[in-house]
Backbone as a chain_set.jsonl record, in Angstrom:
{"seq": "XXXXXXXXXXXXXXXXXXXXXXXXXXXXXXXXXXXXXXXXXXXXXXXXXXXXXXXXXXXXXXXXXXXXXXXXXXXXXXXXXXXX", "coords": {"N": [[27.637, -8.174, -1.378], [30.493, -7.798, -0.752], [33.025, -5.399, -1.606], [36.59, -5.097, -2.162], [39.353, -3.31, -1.941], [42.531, -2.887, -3.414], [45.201, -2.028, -1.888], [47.889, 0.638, -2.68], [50.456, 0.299, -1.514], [50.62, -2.46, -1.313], [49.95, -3.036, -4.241], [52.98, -2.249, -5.021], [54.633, -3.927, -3.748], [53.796, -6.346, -5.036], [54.886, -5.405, -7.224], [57.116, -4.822, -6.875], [58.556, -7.737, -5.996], [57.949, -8.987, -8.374], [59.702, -7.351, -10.301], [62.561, -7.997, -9.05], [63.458, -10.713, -9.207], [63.819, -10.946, -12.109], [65.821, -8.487, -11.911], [67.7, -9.75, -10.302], [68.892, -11.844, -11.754], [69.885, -10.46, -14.212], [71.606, -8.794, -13.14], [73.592, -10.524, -12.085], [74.544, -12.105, -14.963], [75.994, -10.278, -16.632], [78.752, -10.656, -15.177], [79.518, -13.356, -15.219], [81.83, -14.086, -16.961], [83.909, -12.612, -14.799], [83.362, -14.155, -12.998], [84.263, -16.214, -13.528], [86.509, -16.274, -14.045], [88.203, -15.826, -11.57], [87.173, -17.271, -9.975], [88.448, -19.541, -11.647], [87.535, -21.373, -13.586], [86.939, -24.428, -15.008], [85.045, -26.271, -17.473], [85.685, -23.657, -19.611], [82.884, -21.404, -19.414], [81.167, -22.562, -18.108], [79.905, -21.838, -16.125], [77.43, -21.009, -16.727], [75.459, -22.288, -15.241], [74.868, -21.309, -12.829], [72.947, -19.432, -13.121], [70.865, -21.606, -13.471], [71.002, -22.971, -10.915], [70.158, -20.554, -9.712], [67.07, -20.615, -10.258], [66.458, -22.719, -9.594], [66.892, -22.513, -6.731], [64.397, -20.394, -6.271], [62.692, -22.065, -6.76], [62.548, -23.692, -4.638], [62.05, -22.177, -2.66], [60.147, -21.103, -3.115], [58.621, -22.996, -2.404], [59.156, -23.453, 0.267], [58.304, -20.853, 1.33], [55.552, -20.703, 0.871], [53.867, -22.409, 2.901], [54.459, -21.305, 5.284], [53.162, -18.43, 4.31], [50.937, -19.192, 4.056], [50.282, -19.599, 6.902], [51.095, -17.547, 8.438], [50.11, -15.059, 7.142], [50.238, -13.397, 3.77], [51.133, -11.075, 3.304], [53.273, -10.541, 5.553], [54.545, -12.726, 5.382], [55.824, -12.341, 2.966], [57.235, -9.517, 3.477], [59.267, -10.894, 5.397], [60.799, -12.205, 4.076], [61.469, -10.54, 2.426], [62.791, -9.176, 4.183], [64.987, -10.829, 4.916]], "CA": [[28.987, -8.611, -1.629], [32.148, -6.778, 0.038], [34.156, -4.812, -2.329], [38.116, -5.029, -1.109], [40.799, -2.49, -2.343], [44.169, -3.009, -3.106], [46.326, -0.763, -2.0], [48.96, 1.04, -3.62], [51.379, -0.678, -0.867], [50.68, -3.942, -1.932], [50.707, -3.035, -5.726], [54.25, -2.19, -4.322], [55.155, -4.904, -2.835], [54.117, -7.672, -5.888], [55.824, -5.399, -8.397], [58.875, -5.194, -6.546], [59.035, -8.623, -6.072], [58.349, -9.772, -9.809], [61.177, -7.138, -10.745], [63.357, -8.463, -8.23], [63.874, -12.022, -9.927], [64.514, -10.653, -13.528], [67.01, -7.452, -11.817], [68.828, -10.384, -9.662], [69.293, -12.732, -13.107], [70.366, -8.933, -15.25], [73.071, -8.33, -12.447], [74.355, -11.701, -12.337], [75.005, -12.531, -16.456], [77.271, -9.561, -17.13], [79.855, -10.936, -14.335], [80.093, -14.709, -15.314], [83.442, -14.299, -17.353], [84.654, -12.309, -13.909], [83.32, -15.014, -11.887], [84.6, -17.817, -14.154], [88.141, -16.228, -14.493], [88.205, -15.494, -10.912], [87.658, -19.259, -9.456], [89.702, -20.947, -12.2], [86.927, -22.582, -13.511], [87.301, -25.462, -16.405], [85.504, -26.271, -18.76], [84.862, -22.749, -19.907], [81.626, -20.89, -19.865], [80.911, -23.956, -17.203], [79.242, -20.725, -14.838], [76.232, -20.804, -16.885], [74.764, -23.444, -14.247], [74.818, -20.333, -11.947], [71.013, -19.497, -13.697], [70.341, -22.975, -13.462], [70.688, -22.724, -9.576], [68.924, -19.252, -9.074], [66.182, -21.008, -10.629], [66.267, -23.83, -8.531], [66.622, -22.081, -5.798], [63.618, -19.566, -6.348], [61.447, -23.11, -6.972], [62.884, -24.491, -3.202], [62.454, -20.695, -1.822], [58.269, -20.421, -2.848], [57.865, -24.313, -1.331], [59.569, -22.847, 2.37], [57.061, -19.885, 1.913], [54.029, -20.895, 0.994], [53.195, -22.961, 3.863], [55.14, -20.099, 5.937], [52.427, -17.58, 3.772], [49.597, -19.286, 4.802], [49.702, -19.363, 8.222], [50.806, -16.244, 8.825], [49.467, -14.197, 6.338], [50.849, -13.733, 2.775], [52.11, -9.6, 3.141], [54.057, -10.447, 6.801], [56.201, -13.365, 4.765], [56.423, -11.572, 1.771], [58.177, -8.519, 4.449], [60.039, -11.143, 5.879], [61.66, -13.065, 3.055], [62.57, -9.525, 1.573], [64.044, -8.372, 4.893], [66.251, -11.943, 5.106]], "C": [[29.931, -7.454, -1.303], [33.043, -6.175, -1.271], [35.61, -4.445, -1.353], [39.222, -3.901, -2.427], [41.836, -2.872, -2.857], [44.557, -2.138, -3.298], [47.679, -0.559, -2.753], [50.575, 0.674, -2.886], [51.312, -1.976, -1.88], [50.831, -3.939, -3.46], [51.952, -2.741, -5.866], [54.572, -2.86, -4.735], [55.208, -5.634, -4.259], [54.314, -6.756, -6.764], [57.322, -5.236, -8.443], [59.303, -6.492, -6.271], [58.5, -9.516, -7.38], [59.571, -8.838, -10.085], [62.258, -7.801, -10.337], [64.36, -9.669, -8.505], [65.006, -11.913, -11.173], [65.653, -9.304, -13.152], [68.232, -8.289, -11.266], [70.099, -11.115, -11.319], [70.1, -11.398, -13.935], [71.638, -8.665, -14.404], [73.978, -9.41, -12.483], [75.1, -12.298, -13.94], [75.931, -11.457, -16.312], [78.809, -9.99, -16.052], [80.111, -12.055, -14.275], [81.238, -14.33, -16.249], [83.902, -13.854, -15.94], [84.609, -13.174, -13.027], [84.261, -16.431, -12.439], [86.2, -17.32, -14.239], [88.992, -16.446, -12.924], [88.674, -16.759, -9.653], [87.923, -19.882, -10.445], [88.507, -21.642, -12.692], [86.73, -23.007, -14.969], [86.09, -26.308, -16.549], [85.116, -24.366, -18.489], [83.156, -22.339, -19.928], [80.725, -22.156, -18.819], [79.708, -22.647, -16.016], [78.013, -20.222, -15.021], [75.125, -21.795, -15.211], [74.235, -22.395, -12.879], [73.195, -19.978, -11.781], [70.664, -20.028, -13.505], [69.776, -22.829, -12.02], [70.294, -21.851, -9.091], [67.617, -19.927, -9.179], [65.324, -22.045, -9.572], [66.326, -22.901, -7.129], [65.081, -20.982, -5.655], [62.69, -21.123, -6.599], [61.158, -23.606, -5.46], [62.089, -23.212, -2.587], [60.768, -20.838, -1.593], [57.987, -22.051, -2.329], [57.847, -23.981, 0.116], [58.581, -22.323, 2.558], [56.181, -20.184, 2.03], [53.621, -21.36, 2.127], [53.116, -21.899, 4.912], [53.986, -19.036, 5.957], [51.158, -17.602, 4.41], [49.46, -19.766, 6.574], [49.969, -18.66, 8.959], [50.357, -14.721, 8.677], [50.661, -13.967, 5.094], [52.137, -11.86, 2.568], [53.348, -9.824, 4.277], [55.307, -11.837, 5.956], [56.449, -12.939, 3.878], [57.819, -10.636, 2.25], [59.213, -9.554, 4.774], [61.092, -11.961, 5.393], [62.709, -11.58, 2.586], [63.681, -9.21, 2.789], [65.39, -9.502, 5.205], [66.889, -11.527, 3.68]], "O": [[29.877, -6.304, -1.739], [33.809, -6.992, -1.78], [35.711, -3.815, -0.3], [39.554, -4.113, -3.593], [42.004, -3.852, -2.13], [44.534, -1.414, -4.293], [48.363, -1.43, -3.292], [51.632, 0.746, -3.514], [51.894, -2.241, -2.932], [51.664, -4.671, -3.996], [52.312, -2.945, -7.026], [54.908, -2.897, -5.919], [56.303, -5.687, -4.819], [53.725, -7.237, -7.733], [58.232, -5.359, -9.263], [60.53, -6.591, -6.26], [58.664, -10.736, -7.341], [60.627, -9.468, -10.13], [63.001, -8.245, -11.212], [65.556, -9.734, -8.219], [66.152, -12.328, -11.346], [66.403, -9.031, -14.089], [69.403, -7.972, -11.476], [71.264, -10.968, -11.688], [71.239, -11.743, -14.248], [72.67, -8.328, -14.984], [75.121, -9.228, -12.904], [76.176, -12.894, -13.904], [76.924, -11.847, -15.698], [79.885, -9.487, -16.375], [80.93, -12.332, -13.399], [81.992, -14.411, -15.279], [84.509, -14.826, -15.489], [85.521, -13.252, -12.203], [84.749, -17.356, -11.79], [87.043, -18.169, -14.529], [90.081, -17.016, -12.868], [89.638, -17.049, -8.944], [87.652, -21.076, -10.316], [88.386, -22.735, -12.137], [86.448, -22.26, -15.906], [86.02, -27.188, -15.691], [84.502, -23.89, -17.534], [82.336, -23.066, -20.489], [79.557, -22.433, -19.092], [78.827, -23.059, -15.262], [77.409, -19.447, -14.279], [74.18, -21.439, -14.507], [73.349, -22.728, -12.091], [72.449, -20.135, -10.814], [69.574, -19.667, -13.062], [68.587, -22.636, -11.763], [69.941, -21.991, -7.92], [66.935, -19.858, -8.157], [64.206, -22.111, -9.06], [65.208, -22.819, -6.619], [64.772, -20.933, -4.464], [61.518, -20.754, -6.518], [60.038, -23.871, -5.023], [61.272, -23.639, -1.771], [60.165, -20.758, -0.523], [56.893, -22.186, -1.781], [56.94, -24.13, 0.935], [57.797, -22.666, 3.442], [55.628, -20.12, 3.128], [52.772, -20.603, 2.596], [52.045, -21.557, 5.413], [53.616, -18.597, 7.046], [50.495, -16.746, 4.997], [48.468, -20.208, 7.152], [49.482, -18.68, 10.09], [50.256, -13.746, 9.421], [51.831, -14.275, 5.321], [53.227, -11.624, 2.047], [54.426, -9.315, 3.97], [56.537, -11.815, 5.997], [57.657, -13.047, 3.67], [58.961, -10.752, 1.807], [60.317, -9.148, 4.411], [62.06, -12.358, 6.041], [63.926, -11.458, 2.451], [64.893, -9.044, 2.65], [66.498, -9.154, 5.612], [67.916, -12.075, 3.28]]}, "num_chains": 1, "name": "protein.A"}
């Protein structure tokens, strides 16, 4: 049986992209009053939905990849999602 590595790249790579999620969501909350004062927007506090749609979007984002992942390998779309 083959013993395989993982390199200290790739332990990289998937811990910069689990931080990545929870640093986007941490930058985004402290600037909904500036965003909500900014575009006028009624009802109040209405800019939570903002989370809502990161969310959603990060559910749409790993359906594109995966297929993307597997057929060109899972490190080359990982690279190429971060560099879009």
């Amino acid at each position: 049986m083959e013993k395989r590595t993982i390199s200290f790249e790739r332990i990289a790579l998937y811990a910069f992209l689990t931080s990545l999620t929870a640093l986007s969501i941490d930058a985004v909350l402290p600037a909904l009053r500036l965003i909500e004062s900014d575009l006028h927007v009624e009802p109040p506090l209405s800019t939570q939905h903002i989370v809502s749609l990161f969310i959603f979007g990060m559910v749409f984002g790993e359906l594109v990849i995966g297929p993307i992942a597997d057929a060109i390998g899972r490190k080359r779309a990982l690279v190429g999602g971060l560099a879009l």
